[in-house]
PDB file of C-alpha atoms in Angstrom:
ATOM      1  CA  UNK N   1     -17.550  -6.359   7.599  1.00 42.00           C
ATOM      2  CA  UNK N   2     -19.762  -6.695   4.743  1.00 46.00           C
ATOM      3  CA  UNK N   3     -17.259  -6.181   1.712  1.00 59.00           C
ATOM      4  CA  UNK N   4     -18.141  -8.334  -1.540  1.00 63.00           C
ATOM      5  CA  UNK N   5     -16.089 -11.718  -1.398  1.00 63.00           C
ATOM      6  CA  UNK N   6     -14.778 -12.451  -4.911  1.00 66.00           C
ATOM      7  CA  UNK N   7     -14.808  -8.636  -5.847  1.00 74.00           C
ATOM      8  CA  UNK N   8     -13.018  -7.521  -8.949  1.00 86.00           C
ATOM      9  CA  UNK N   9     -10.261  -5.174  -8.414  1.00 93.00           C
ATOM     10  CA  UNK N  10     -12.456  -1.511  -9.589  1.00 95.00           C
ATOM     11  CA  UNK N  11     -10.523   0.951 -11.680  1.00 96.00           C
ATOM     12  CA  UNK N  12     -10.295   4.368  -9.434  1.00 97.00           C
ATOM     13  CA  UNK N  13      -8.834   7.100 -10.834  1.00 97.00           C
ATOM     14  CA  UNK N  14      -7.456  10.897 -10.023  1.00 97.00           C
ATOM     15  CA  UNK N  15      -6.145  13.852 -11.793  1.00 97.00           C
ATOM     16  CA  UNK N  16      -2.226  12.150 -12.796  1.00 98.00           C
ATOM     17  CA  UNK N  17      -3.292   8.394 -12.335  1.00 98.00           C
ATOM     18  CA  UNK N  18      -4.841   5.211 -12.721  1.00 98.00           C
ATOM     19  CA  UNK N  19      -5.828   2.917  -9.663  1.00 98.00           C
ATOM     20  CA  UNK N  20      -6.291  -1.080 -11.335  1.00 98.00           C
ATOM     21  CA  UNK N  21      -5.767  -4.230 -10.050  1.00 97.00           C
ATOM     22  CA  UNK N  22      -2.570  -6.709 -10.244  1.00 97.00           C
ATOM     23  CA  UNK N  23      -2.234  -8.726 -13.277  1.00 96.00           C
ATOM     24  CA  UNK N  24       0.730 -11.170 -14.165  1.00 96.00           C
ATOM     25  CA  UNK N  25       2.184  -9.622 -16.791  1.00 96.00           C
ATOM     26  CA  UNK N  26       2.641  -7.049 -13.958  1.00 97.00           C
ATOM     27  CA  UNK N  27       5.567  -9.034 -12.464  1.00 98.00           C
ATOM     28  CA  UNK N  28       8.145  -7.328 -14.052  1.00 98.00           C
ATOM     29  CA  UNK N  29       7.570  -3.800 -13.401  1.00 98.00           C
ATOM     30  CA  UNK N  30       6.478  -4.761  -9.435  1.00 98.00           C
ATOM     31  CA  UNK N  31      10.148  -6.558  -9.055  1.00 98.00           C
ATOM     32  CA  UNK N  32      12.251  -3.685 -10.575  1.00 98.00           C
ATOM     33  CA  UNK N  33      10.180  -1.902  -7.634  1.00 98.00           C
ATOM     34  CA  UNK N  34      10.368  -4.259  -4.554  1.00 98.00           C
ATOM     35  CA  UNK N  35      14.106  -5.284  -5.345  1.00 97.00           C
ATOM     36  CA  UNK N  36      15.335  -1.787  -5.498  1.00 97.00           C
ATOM     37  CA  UNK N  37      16.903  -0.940  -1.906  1.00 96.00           C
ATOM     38  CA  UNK N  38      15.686   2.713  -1.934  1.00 95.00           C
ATOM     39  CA  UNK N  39      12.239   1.889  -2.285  1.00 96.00           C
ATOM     40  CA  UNK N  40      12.578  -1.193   0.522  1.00 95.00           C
ATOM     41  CA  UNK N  41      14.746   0.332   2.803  1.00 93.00           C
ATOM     42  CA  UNK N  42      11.845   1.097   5.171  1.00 94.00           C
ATOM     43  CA  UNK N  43       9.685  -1.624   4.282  1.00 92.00           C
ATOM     44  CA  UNK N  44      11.264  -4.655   5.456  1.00 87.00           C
ATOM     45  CA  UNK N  45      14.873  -2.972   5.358  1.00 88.00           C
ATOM     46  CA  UNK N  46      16.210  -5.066   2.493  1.00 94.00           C
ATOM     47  CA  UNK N  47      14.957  -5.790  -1.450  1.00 97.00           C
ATOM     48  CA  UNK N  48      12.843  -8.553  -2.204  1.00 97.00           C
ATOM     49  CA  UNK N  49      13.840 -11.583  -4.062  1.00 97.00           C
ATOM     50  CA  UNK N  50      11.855 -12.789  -7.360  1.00 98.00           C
ATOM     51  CA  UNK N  51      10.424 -15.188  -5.268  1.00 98.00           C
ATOM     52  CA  UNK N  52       8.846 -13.137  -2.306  1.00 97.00           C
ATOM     53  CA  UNK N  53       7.756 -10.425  -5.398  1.00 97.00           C
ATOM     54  CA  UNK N  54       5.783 -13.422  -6.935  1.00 97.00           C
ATOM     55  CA  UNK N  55       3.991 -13.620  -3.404  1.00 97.00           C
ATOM     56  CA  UNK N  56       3.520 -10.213  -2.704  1.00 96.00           C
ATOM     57  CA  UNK N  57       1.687  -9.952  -6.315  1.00 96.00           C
ATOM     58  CA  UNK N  58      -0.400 -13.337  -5.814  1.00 95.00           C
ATOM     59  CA  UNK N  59      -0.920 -11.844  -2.361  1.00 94.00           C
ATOM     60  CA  UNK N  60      -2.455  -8.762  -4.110  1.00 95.00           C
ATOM     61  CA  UNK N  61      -4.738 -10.399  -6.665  1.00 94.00           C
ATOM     62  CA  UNK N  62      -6.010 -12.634  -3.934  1.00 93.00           C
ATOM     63  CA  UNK N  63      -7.375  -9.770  -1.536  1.00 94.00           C
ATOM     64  CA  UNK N  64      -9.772  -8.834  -4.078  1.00 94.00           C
ATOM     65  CA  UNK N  65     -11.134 -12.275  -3.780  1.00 92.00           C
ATOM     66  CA  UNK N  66     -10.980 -12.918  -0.015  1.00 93.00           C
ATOM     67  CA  UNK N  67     -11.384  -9.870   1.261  1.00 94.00           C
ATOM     68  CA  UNK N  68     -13.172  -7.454  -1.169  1.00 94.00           C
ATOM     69  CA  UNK N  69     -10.396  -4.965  -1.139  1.00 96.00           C
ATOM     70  CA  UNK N  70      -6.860  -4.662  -1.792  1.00 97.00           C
ATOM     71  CA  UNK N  71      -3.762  -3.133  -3.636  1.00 98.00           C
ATOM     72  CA  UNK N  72      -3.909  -1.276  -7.123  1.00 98.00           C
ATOM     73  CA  UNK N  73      -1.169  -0.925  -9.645  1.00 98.00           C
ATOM     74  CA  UNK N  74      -0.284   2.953  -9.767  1.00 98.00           C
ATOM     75  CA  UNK N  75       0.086   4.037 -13.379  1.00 98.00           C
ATOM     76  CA  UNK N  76       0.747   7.548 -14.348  1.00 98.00           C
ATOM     77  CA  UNK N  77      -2.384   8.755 -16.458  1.00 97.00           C
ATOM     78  CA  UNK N  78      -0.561  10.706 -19.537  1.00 96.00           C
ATOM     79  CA  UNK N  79       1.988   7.711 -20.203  1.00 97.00           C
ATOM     80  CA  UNK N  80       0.721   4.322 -18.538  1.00 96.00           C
ATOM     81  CA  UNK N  81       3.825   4.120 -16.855  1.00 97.00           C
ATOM     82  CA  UNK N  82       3.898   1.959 -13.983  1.00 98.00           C
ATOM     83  CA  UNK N  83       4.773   4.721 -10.805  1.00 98.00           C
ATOM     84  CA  UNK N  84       4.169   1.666  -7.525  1.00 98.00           C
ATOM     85  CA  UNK N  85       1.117   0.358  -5.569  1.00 98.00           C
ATOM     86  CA  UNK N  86      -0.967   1.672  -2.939  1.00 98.00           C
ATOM     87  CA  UNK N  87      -4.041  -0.373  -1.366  1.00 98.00           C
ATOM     88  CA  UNK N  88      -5.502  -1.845   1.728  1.00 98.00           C
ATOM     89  CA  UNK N  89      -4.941  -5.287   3.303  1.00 96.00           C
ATOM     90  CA  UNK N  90      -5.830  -7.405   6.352  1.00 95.00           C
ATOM     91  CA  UNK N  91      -2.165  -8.485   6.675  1.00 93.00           C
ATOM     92  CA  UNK N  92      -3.052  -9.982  10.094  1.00 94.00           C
ATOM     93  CA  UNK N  93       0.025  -8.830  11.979  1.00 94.00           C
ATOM     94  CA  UNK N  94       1.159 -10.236  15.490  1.00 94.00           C
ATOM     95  CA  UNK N  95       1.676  -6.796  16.697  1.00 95.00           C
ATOM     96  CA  UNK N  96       0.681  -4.847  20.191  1.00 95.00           C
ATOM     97  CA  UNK N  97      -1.711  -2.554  19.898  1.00 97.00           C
ATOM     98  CA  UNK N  98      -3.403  -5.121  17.625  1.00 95.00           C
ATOM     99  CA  UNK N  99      -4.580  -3.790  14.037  1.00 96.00           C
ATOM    100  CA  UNK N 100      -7.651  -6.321  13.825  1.00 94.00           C
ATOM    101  CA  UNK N 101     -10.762  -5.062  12.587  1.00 91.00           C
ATOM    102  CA  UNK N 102      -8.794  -2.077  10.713  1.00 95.00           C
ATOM    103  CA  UNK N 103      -7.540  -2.154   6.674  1.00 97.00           C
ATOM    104  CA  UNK N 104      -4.005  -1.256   6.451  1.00 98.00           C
ATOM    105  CA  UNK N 105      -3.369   1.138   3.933  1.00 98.00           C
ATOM    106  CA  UNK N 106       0.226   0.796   2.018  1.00 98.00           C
ATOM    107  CA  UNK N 107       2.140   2.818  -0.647  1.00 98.00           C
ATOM    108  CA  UNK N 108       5.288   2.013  -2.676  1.00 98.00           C
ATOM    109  CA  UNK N 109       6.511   4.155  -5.634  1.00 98.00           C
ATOM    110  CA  UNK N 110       9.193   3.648  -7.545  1.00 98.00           C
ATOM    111  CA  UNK N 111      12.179   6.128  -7.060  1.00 97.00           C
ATOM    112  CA  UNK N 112      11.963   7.791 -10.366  1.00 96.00           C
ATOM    113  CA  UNK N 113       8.047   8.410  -9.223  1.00 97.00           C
ATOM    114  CA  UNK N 114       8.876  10.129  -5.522  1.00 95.00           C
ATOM    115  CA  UNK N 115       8.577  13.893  -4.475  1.00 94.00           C
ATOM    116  CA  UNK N 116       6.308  14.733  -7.031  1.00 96.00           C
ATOM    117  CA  UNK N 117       3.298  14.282  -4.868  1.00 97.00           C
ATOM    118  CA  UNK N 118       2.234  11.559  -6.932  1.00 98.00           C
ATOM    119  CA  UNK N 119       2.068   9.271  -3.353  1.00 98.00           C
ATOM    120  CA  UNK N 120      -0.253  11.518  -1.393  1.00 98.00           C
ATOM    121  CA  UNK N 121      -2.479  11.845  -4.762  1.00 98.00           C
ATOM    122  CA  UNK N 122      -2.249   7.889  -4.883  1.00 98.00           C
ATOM    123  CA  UNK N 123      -3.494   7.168  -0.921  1.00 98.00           C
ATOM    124  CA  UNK N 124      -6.244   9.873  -1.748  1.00 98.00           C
ATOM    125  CA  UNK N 125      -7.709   8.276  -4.398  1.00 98.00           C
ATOM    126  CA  UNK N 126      -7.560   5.073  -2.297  1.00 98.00           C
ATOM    127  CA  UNK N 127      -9.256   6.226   0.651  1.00 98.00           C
ATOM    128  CA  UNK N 128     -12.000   8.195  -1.656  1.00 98.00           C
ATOM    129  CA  UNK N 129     -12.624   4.173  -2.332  1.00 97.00           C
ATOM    130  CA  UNK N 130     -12.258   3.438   1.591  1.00 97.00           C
ATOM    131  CA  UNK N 131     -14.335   5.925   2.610  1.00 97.00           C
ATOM    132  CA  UNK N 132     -16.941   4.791   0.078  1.00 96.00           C
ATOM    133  CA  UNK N 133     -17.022   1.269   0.748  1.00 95.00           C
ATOM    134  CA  UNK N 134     -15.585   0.642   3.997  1.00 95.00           C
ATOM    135  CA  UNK N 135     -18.811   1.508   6.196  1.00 92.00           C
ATOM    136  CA  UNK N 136     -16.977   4.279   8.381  1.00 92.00           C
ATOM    137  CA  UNK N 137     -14.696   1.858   9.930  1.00 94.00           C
ATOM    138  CA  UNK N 138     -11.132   3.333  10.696  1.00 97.00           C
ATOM    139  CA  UNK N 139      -8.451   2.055   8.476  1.00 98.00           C
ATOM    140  CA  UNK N 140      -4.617   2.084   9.677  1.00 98.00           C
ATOM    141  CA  UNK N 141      -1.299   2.117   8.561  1.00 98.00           C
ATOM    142  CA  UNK N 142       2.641   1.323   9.979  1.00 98.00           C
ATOM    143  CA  UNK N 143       5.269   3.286   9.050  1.00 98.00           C
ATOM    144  CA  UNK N 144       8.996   3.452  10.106  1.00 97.00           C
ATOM    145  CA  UNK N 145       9.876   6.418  12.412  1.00 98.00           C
ATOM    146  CA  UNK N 146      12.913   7.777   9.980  1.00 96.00           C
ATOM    147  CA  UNK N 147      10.256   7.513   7.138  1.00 97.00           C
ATOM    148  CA  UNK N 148       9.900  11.125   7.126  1.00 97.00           C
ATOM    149  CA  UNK N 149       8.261  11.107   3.524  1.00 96.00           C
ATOM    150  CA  UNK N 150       5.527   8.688   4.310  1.00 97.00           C
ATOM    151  CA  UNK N 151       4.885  10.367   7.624  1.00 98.00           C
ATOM    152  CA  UNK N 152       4.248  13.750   5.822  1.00 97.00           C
ATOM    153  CA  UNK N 153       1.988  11.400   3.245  1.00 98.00           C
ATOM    154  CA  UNK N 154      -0.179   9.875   5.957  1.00 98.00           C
ATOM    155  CA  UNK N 155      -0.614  12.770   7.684  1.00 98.00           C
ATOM    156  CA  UNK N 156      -1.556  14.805   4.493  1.00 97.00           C
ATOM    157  CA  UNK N 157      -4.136  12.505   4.048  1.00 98.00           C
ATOM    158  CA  UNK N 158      -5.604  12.280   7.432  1.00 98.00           C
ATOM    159  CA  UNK N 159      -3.637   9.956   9.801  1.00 98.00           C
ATOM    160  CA  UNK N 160      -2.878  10.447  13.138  1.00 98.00           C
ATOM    161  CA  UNK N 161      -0.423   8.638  14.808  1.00 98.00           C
ATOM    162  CA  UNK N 162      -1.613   6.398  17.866  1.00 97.00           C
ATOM    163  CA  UNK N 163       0.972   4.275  18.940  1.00 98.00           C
ATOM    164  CA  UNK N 164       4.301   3.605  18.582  1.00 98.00           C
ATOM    165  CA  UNK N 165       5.490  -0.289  18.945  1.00 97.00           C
ATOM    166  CA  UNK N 166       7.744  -2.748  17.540  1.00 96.00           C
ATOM    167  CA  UNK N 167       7.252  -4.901  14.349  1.00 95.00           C
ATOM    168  CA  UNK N 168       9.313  -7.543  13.893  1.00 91.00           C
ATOM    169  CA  UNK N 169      12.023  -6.065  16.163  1.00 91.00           C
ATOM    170  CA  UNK N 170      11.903  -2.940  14.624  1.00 92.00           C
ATOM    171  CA  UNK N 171      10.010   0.290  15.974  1.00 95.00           C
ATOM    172  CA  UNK N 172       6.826   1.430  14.677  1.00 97.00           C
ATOM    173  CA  UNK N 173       4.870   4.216  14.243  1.00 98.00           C
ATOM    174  CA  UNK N 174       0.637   3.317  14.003  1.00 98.00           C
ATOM    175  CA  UNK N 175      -1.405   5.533  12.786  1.00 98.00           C
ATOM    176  CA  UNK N 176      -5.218   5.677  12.053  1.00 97.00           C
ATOM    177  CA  UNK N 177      -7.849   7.714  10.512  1.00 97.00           C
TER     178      UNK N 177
END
C-alpha cells in the first residue's frame, strides 16, 4: 500500500456534514457516545469506560500518522454538532477469514443522530475518500448479525456480505466491497 505515512486527517465533506479528524478537546463528545449502551450494544456489547474512550481517540489520531487513513469526527453541517465517527482502520484482528490487506470501514452515531440517514450519507462520503485514495483495493467491514440498521447501511453503500465467523466469541457478519 502506498498511503502517505504521517498524513493529516483531510476535511471531506457531503450535503448534511463535515468529515475532520480527532482532536482532544474531542474527548468529551466521543465518551457521551461510546459510553452510551444503545450506541455500544453491537459494538463490543457493553459501554466504554473513560479510559478505553481515551484509547479509542489516541487510536484515531494515530492512524493518520501510521497508516495514512483513519476515522473522522461526524459533525452535522448547519449546527457543528458532533453526530459520531465513521473511518477506516487496519485494526489487525485475529479473525478467520483473515481481513489483512483490507481497511475496515466503521460507523458510530450518536442516538439522537440515527434513522435520519445521516450514517449511510457519512460511510459515502468516506468511501468517495477510499475510492480515491485507496488504489482499488477492497475495503471491509464486521457487523453483528441482529444489527439490522448497519446491515441496511453497508449494503446501501455497496457491501456484500462474504462470510460469516466469530469475533471474539461472538458471530460475525464480513462484508466487502
Amino acid at each position: 500500500m502506498s498511503m502517505t505515512r504521517g498524513a493529516v486527517c483531510p476535511l471531506v465533506e457531503s450535503e448534511r456534514l463535515t468529515l475532520r479528524g480527532h482532536r482532544i478537546d474531542d474527548f468529551d463528545d466521543c465518551f457521551a457516545m461510546w459510553s452510551d449502551a444503545n450506541v455500544t450494544h453491537f459494538i463490543g456489547g457493553r459501554p466504554s469506560t473513560r479510559e478505553e474512550t481515551w484509547g479509542r481517540l489516541l487510536r484515531y489520531i494515530g492512524h493518520w500518522q501510521a497508516m495514512g487513513y483513519g476515522y473522522w469526527i461526524v459533525e452535522e453541517r448547519s449546527s457543528g454538532r458532533f453526530v459520531g465517527e465513521v473511518g477506516f482502520a487496519d485494526m489487525k484482528r485475529e479473525i478467520t477469514p483473515s481481513l489483512d490487506g483490507m481497511p475496515e470501514i466503521g460507523w458510530a452515531l450518536v442516538p439522537a443522530a440515527q434513522g435520519q440517514g445521516l450514517a449511510s450519507e457519512a460511510v459515502k462520503a468516506a468511501l468517495a475518500w477510499g475510492d480515491a485514495n485507496f488504489g482499488g483495493r477492497k475495503t471491509a467491514c464486521m457487523i453483528d448479525p441482529d444489527n439490522a440498521p448497519s446491515i441496511r447501511v453497508a449494503e446501501k453503500c455497496g457491501y456484500r456480505e462474504f462470510a460469516r465467523t466469530t469475533y471474539r466469541g461472538l458471530p460475525s457478519i464480513l462484508f466487502q466491497r
